[in-house]
Amino acid sequence: MYNNVRKQAGMPRPPTNSQPNSFGNALYGTGSGLVGSGLGAYGEKLLGSSSEYVHSNVSRYFSDPQHYFQVNDHYVRNKLKVVLFPFLHKGHWTRTSEPVEGRLSYKPPIYDINAPDLYIPFMAFGTYVVLAGFSLGLQGKFSPEALNWLFIKGLLGWFLQVTLLKVTLLSLGSGEAPLLDVVAYAGYAFTGMCLAVLGSVIWGYSYYFLMPLTCLCMGIFLVRTMKRVLFAEVRSCDSSKLHYLLLCIALAQFPFFLWLGNIC
Amino acid sequence: MSKQFNVPPVIFPSGPGGDSGGPSSAAQRHPMPPFQPRPAATNPIPFMSFDVGSVAQSASFSAPQLGPTITSANPNFDDEPPLLEELGINTKHIWSKTISILNPLRPNPNLQSDADLSGPFLFFLAFGLFQLLAGKFHFGILLGWATISAVFLYIVFNMLAGRNGGLDLYRCLSLIGYSMLPMVILSALSLFVPQGGPVILVIAAAFVVWSTRVCARLLVEAASWNEHPGLVAYACFLIYTLFSLLVIF
């Protein structure tokens, strides 16, 4: 339908959304998934009874979220190593793809270390909130309202990071990466931030060298990841603009980390 | 102390038109200004309109306070189930579930198969009361944080479990609430220990681990999905650390 038309219009590039069938299965197969049933019900209500039309329109904005939670311990450990110390990653950075039902799609995170997942960002965000509350408490400034503000600040920061990445994608390519992919990449920043806050809890001065270190690592990680994502999309050889934008992304990590990581 | 009150039954004379034709005929015959009592002749209003069997006996209006003296008016009052049973609060069951949680090594998951929220409600109330004794007024915070953490755990667990995830929000909240018991004990203990010191930190760490173990074990059994307990346990750990922060600081 609409998806196929859009796909044929461009070069081979990462698909905007998963296959409607798997999304449909996730919607109607997940036992009591709030997200699945919520999205399904909302879609049905808005767009009428044609399920194909529902899937293609709803899944245009949200690829199947279940795909991002197919993780296991091994993946989580290795991915944390890649995110926190990207310069140690010896392998390649491209995602492995597999042809599914005639369309190219990427393997789920359980099979591919380079695939983004949503489990780590969620957990990292939660850990950041908890650790920041702990650090506030050790300074004697804890109050539950302060923790609520930290939570909201963190969400806002995540949202800003997502817009930054999305704007970069849009300005260079056609911005076809799935939204949840971008959300996942942005959320990985919280792992570095957790490390910095943990360092500051253990020993106050370690914050001053852990913070630039994690900023740098996150910058490298994002640059390498976005380069892969963009290379799949960029049509003209506008490599200087590409490099400037990537540098911009890496540099923007510093104020971002300073704003969120400075708990005092 | 049972007094007998001789209450004369109040009987409204039923009008010629009866009930069905009452309102419309009233409108035709007497175009009355609004908010004036309509003549009772046209439309007898039954006071106990929810109790269909006793429309005419308006003595039932005062019956419930008098107890069994006027039983014919409200025949179901004696046969009503006791209040706790009607509300669905099974105190024996709550007690047995609570006792099973006290065993940190092996909570009994079969007891938790029917979820209820009254136990968790009691635990949160006790938690809030112990916090109040420590001078911190956290009831609203507890409500908000419990809701958010239940939704968080619900989303994460169902996404991880995929098709096999059979957890619904009610059971999730019930399990989180029951596993709060160690937190309640922690808040009671914290009253005797200096605030923010190393002692309370160590104790809190132990209790958080206890809560996490129980919650993760129960979750995995409740949804009958056993694949990545470590991943689910970390989410529970985050939740209980959050609540322990309230106690420690």
mmCIF file of N, CA, C and O in Angstrom, chain B residues 140-199:
data_model
loop_
_atom_site.group_PDB
_atom_site.id
_atom_site.type_symbol
_atom_site.label_atom_id
_atom_site.label_comp_id
_atom_site.label_asym_id
_atom_site.label_seq_id
_atom_site.Cartn_x
_atom_site.Cartn_y
_atom_site.Cartn_z
ATOM 1 N N GLY B 140 1.023 11.289 49.601
ATOM 2 C CA GLY B 140 0.787 11.576 48.194
ATOM 3 C C GLY B 140 1.906 11.062 47.318
ATOM 4 O O GLY B 140 1.689 10.541 46.224
ATOM 5 N N ILE B 141 3.126 11.220 47.830
ATOM 6 C CA ILE B 141 4.281 10.734 47.078
ATOM 7 C C ILE B 141 4.182 9.227 46.877
ATOM 8 O O ILE B 141 4.456 8.712 45.782
ATOM 9 N N LEU B 142 3.766 8.524 47.937
ATOM 10 C CA LEU B 142 3.658 7.071 47.830
ATOM 11 C C LEU B 142 2.657 6.680 46.763
ATOM 12 O O LEU B 142 2.890 5.770 45.957
ATOM 13 N N LEU B 143 1.538 7.379 46.762
ATOM 14 C CA LEU B 143 0.514 7.056 45.774
ATOM 15 C C LEU B 143 1.052 7.259 44.363
ATOM 16 O O LEU B 143 0.950 6.372 43.500
ATOM 17 N N GLY B 144 1.683 8.426 44.148
ATOM 18 C CA GLY B 144 2.191 8.722 42.809
ATOM 19 C C GLY B 144 3.275 7.754 42.379
ATOM 20 O O GLY B 144 3.258 7.221 41.263
ATOM 21 N N TRP B 145 4.222 7.512 43.267
ATOM 22 C CA TRP B 145 5.335 6.649 42.906
ATOM 23 C C TRP B 145 4.885 5.219 42.699
ATOM 24 O O TRP B 145 5.414 4.507 41.840
ATOM 25 N N ALA B 146 3.926 4.778 43.491
ATOM 26 C CA ALA B 146 3.439 3.400 43.315
ATOM 27 C C ALA B 146 2.779 3.251 41.949
ATOM 28 O O ALA B 146 2.992 2.251 41.247
ATOM 29 N N THR B 147 2.007 4.254 41.576
ATOM 30 C CA THR B 147 1.347 4.179 40.269
ATOM 31 C C THR B 147 2.358 4.145 39.138
ATOM 32 O O THR B 147 2.296 3.280 38.256
ATOM 33 N N ILE B 148 3.301 5.086 39.200
ATOM 34 C CA ILE B 148 4.266 5.163 38.101
ATOM 35 C C ILE B 148 5.122 3.911 38.031
ATOM 36 O O ILE B 148 5.405 3.386 36.950
ATOM 37 N N SER B 149 5.534 3.421 39.183
ATOM 38 C CA SER B 149 6.408 2.248 39.135
ATOM 39 C C SER B 149 5.638 1.023 38.681
ATOM 40 O O SER B 149 6.191 0.168 37.992
ATOM 41 N N ALA B 150 4.350 0.961 39.022
ATOM 42 C CA ALA B 150 3.570 -0.188 38.543
ATOM 43 C C ALA B 150 3.430 -0.147 37.029
ATOM 44 O O ALA B 150 3.578 -1.179 36.354
ATOM 45 N N VAL B 151 3.167 1.044 36.495
ATOM 46 C CA VAL B 151 3.042 1.164 35.048
ATOM 47 C C VAL B 151 4.367 0.844 34.369
ATOM 48 O O VAL B 151 4.419 0.132 33.359
ATOM 49 N N PHE B 152 5.461 1.333 34.952
ATOM 50 C CA PHE B 152 6.793 1.081 34.401
ATOM 51 C C PHE B 152 7.072 -0.421 34.362
ATOM 52 O O PHE B 152 7.466 -0.974 33.332
ATOM 53 N N LEU B 153 6.832 -1.085 35.492
ATOM 54 C CA LEU B 153 7.120 -2.514 35.553
ATOM 55 C C LEU B 153 6.217 -3.301 34.610
ATOM 56 O O LEU B 153 6.638 -4.254 33.961
ATOM 57 N N TYR B 154 4.959 -2.843 34.511
ATOM 58 C CA TYR B 154 4.009 -3.501 33.619
ATOM 59 C C TYR B 154 4.490 -3.433 32.185
ATOM 60 O O TYR B 154 4.517 -4.435 31.464
ATOM 61 N N ILE B 155 4.903 -2.216 31.770
ATOM 62 C CA ILE B 155 5.369 -2.060 30.392
ATOM 63 C C ILE B 155 6.611 -2.908 30.153
ATOM 64 O O ILE B 155 6.691 -3.673 29.189
ATOM 65 N N VAL B 156 7.581 -2.783 31.044
ATOM 66 C CA VAL B 156 8.848 -3.484 30.822
ATOM 67 C C VAL B 156 8.628 -4.989 30.815
ATOM 68 O O VAL B 156 9.140 -5.701 29.939
ATOM 69 N N PHE B 157 7.845 -5.481 31.769
ATOM 70 C CA PHE B 157 7.672 -6.930 31.850
ATOM 71 C C PHE B 157 6.941 -7.459 30.632
ATOM 72 O O PHE B 157 7.316 -8.469 30.051
ATOM 73 N N ASN B 158 5.880 -6.775 30.218
ATOM 74 C CA ASN B 158 5.142 -7.296 29.077
ATOM 75 C C ASN B 158 5.916 -7.190 27.787
ATOM 76 O O ASN B 158 5.811 -8.038 26.920
ATOM 77 N N MET B 159 6.739 -6.155 27.666
ATOM 78 C CA MET B 159 7.549 -6.052 26.470
ATOM 79 C C MET B 159 8.621 -7.123 26.443
ATOM 80 O O MET B 159 8.913 -7.703 25.406
ATOM 81 N N LEU B 160 9.208 -7.400 27.618
ATOM 82 C CA LEU B 160 10.253 -8.418 27.644
ATOM 83 C C LEU B 160 9.671 -9.796 27.388
ATOM 84 O O LEU B 160 10.250 -10.618 26.698
ATOM 85 N N ALA B 161 8.507 -10.019 28.002
ATOM 86 C CA ALA B 161 7.968 -11.367 27.912
ATOM 87 C C ALA B 161 7.363 -11.632 26.551
ATOM 88 O O ALA B 161 7.244 -12.773 26.146
ATOM 89 N N GLY B 162 6.971 -10.599 25.851
ATOM 90 C CA GLY B 162 6.451 -10.804 24.511
ATOM 91 C C GLY B 162 5.108 -11.476 24.543
ATOM 92 O O GLY B 162 4.212 -11.092 25.292
ATOM 93 N N ARG B 163 4.988 -12.470 23.750
ATOM 94 C CA ARG B 163 3.696 -13.114 23.621
ATOM 95 C C ARG B 163 3.319 -13.887 24.871
ATOM 96 O O ARG B 163 2.163 -14.150 25.101
ATOM 97 N N ASN B 164 4.333 -14.296 25.623
ATOM 98 C CA ASN B 164 4.033 -15.122 26.782
ATOM 99 C C ASN B 164 3.674 -14.306 28.005
ATOM 100 O O ASN B 164 3.348 -14.859 29.031
ATOM 101 N N GLY B 165 3.766 -12.993 27.887
ATOM 102 C CA GLY B 165 3.522 -12.177 29.057
ATOM 103 C C GLY B 165 2.043 -12.123 29.393
ATOM 104 O O GLY B 165 1.245 -11.602 28.648
ATOM 105 N N GLY B 166 1.697 -12.649 30.555
ATOM 106 C CA GLY B 166 0.292 -12.636 30.917
ATOM 107 C C GLY B 166 0.018 -11.726 32.096
ATOM 108 O O GLY B 166 -0.904 -11.963 32.854
ATOM 109 N N LEU B 167 0.817 -10.698 32.238
ATOM 110 C CA LEU B 167 0.678 -9.849 33.414
ATOM 111 C C LEU B 167 -0.270 -8.706 33.117
ATOM 112 O O LEU B 167 -0.136 -8.034 32.115
ATOM 113 N N ASP B 168 -1.248 -8.498 33.978
ATOM 114 C CA ASP B 168 -2.081 -7.320 33.820
ATOM 115 C C ASP B 168 -1.778 -6.339 34.941
ATOM 116 O O ASP B 168 -1.212 -6.701 35.961
ATOM 117 N N LEU B 169 -2.208 -5.110 34.755
ATOM 118 C CA LEU B 169 -1.770 -4.029 35.634
ATOM 119 C C LEU B 169 -2.211 -4.252 37.075
ATOM 120 O O LEU B 169 -1.495 -3.922 38.019
ATOM 121 N N TYR B 170 -3.389 -4.844 37.248
ATOM 122 C CA TYR B 170 -3.914 -5.075 38.589
ATOM 123 C C TYR B 170 -2.997 -6.014 39.363
ATOM 124 O O TYR B 170 -2.614 -5.750 40.495
ATOM 125 N N ARG B 171 -2.624 -7.113 38.691
ATOM 126 C CA ARG B 171 -1.752 -8.069 39.370
ATOM 127 C C ARG B 171 -0.373 -7.477 39.601
ATOM 128 O O ARG B 171 0.257 -7.755 40.625
ATOM 129 N N CYS B 172 0.095 -6.678 38.657
ATOM 130 C CA CYS B 172 1.399 -6.043 38.813
ATOM 131 C C CYS B 172 1.407 -5.165 40.047
ATOM 132 O O CYS B 172 2.303 -5.255 40.893
ATOM 133 N N LEU B 173 0.377 -4.339 40.178
ATOM 134 C CA LEU B 173 0.305 -3.459 41.337
ATOM 135 C C LEU B 173 0.183 -4.274 42.617
ATOM 136 O O LEU B 173 0.775 -3.939 43.646
ATOM 137 N N SER B 174 -0.578 -5.352 42.561
ATOM 138 C CA SER B 174 -0.741 -6.192 43.742
ATOM 139 C C SER B 174 0.596 -6.797 44.161
ATOM 140 O O SER B 174 0.949 -6.794 45.348
ATOM 141 N N LEU B 175 1.372 -7.282 43.188
ATOM 142 C CA LEU B 175 2.659 -7.895 43.543
ATOM 143 C C LEU B 175 3.635 -6.870 44.088
ATOM 144 O O LEU B 175 4.344 -7.130 45.067
ATOM 145 N N ILE B 176 3.671 -5.692 43.436
ATOM 146 C CA ILE B 176 4.569 -4.658 43.946
ATOM 147 C C ILE B 176 4.178 -4.304 45.370
ATOM 148 O O ILE B 176 5.018 -4.150 46.256
ATOM 149 N N GLY B 177 2.873 -4.184 45.612
ATOM 150 C CA GLY B 177 2.411 -3.801 46.937
ATOM 151 C C GLY B 177 2.739 -4.828 47.994
ATOM 152 O O GLY B 177 3.155 -4.486 49.097
ATOM 153 N N TYR B 178 2.561 -6.097 47.651
ATOM 154 C CA TYR B 178 2.868 -7.125 48.651
ATOM 155 C C TYR B 178 4.356 -7.167 48.952
ATOM 156 O O TYR B 178 4.759 -7.402 50.088
ATOM 157 N N SER B 179 5.172 -6.966 47.938
ATOM 158 C CA SER B 179 6.606 -6.999 48.173
ATOM 159 C C SER B 179 7.093 -5.755 48.888
ATOM 160 O O SER B 179 8.280 -5.633 49.155
ATOM 161 N N MET B 180 6.201 -4.819 49.188
ATOM 162 C CA MET B 180 6.595 -3.648 49.959
ATOM 163 C C MET B 180 6.756 -3.963 51.434
ATOM 164 O O MET B 180 7.204 -3.105 52.202
ATOM 165 N N LEU B 181 6.352 -5.172 51.829
ATOM 166 C CA LEU B 181 6.428 -5.488 53.259
ATOM 167 C C LEU B 181 7.814 -5.265 53.852
ATOM 168 O O LEU B 181 7.935 -4.648 54.912
ATOM 169 N N PRO B 182 8.892 -5.718 53.209
ATOM 170 C CA PRO B 182 10.217 -5.412 53.773
ATOM 171 C C PRO B 182 10.467 -3.912 53.888
ATOM 172 O O PRO B 182 11.139 -3.468 54.827
ATOM 173 N N MET B 183 9.931 -3.138 52.965
ATOM 174 C CA MET B 183 10.110 -1.693 53.042
ATOM 175 C C MET B 183 9.405 -1.124 54.264
ATOM 176 O O MET B 183 9.886 -0.179 54.909
ATOM 177 N N VAL B 184 8.233 -1.699 54.585
ATOM 178 C CA VAL B 184 7.505 -1.229 55.754
ATOM 179 C C VAL B 184 8.315 -1.509 57.010
ATOM 180 O O VAL B 184 8.439 -0.659 57.904
ATOM 181 N N ILE B 185 8.887 -2.717 57.049
ATOM 182 C CA ILE B 185 9.720 -3.080 58.208
ATOM 183 C C ILE B 185 10.923 -2.146 58.273
ATOM 184 O O ILE B 185 11.327 -1.692 59.355
ATOM 185 N N LEU B 186 11.496 -1.845 57.100
ATOM 186 C CA LEU B 186 12.647 -0.930 57.068
ATOM 187 C C LEU B 186 12.280 0.427 57.617
ATOM 188 O O LEU B 186 13.037 1.027 58.395
ATOM 189 N N SER B 187 11.108 0.930 57.232
ATOM 190 C CA SER B 187 10.747 2.255 57.726
ATOM 191 C C SER B 187 10.487 2.227 59.211
ATOM 192 O O SER B 187 10.744 3.216 59.903
ATOM 193 N N ALA B 188 10.004 1.103 59.724
ATOM 194 C CA ALA B 188 9.837 0.998 61.175
ATOM 195 C C ALA B 188 11.196 0.986 61.868
ATOM 196 O O ALA B 188 11.399 1.649 62.888
ATOM 197 N N LEU B 189 12.136 0.239 61.270
ATOM 198 C CA LEU B 189 13.464 0.160 61.880
ATOM 199 C C LEU B 189 14.178 1.503 61.835
ATOM 200 O O LEU B 189 14.950 1.835 62.737
ATOM 201 N N SER B 190 13.921 2.264 60.767
ATOM 202 C CA SER B 190 14.677 3.503 60.599
ATOM 203 C C SER B 190 14.344 4.518 61.663
ATOM 204 O O SER B 190 15.049 5.513 61.819
ATOM 205 N N LEU B 191 13.248 4.276 62.394
ATOM 206 C CA LEU B 191 12.912 5.211 63.454
ATOM 207 C C LEU B 191 13.916 5.143 64.597
ATOM 208 O O LEU B 191 14.035 6.088 65.373
ATOM 209 N N PHE B 192 14.621 4.020 64.701
ATOM 210 C CA PHE B 192 15.512 3.830 65.834
ATOM 211 C C PHE B 192 16.965 4.056 65.473
ATOM 212 O O PHE B 192 17.836 3.895 66.310
ATOM 213 N N VAL B 193 17.221 4.400 64.225
ATOM 214 C CA VAL B 193 18.589 4.494 63.748
ATOM 215 C C VAL B 193 18.806 5.922 63.253
ATOM 216 O O VAL B 193 17.886 6.513 62.692
ATOM 217 N N PRO B 194 19.984 6.514 63.436
ATOM 218 C CA PRO B 194 20.195 7.880 62.956
ATOM 219 C C PRO B 194 20.007 7.989 61.457
ATOM 220 O O PRO B 194 20.409 7.121 60.693
ATOM 221 N N GLN B 195 19.405 9.113 61.060
ATOM 222 C CA GLN B 195 19.026 9.251 59.658
ATOM 223 C C GLN B 195 20.239 9.543 58.783
ATOM 224 O O GLN B 195 21.069 10.374 59.122
ATOM 225 N N GLY B 196 20.324 8.887 57.668
ATOM 226 C CA GLY B 196 21.372 9.186 56.701
ATOM 227 C C GLY B 196 22.730 8.595 57.033
ATOM 228 O O GLY B 196 23.686 8.831 56.316
ATOM 229 N N GLY B 197 22.814 7.827 58.097
ATOM 230 C CA GLY B 197 24.117 7.278 58.456
ATOM 231 C C GLY B 197 24.410 5.988 57.729
ATOM 232 O O GLY B 197 23.577 5.472 56.982
ATOM 233 N N PRO B 198 25.601 5.439 57.964
ATOM 234 C CA PRO B 198 25.976 4.200 57.263
ATOM 235 C C PRO B 198 25.169 2.988 57.709
ATOM 236 O O PRO B 198 24.967 2.072 56.919
ATOM 237 N N VAL B 199 24.703 3.002 58.976
ATOM 238 C CA VAL B 199 23.975 1.827 59.468
ATOM 239 C C VAL B 199 22.706 1.625 58.666
ATOM 240 O O VAL B 199 22.398 0.522 58.193
#
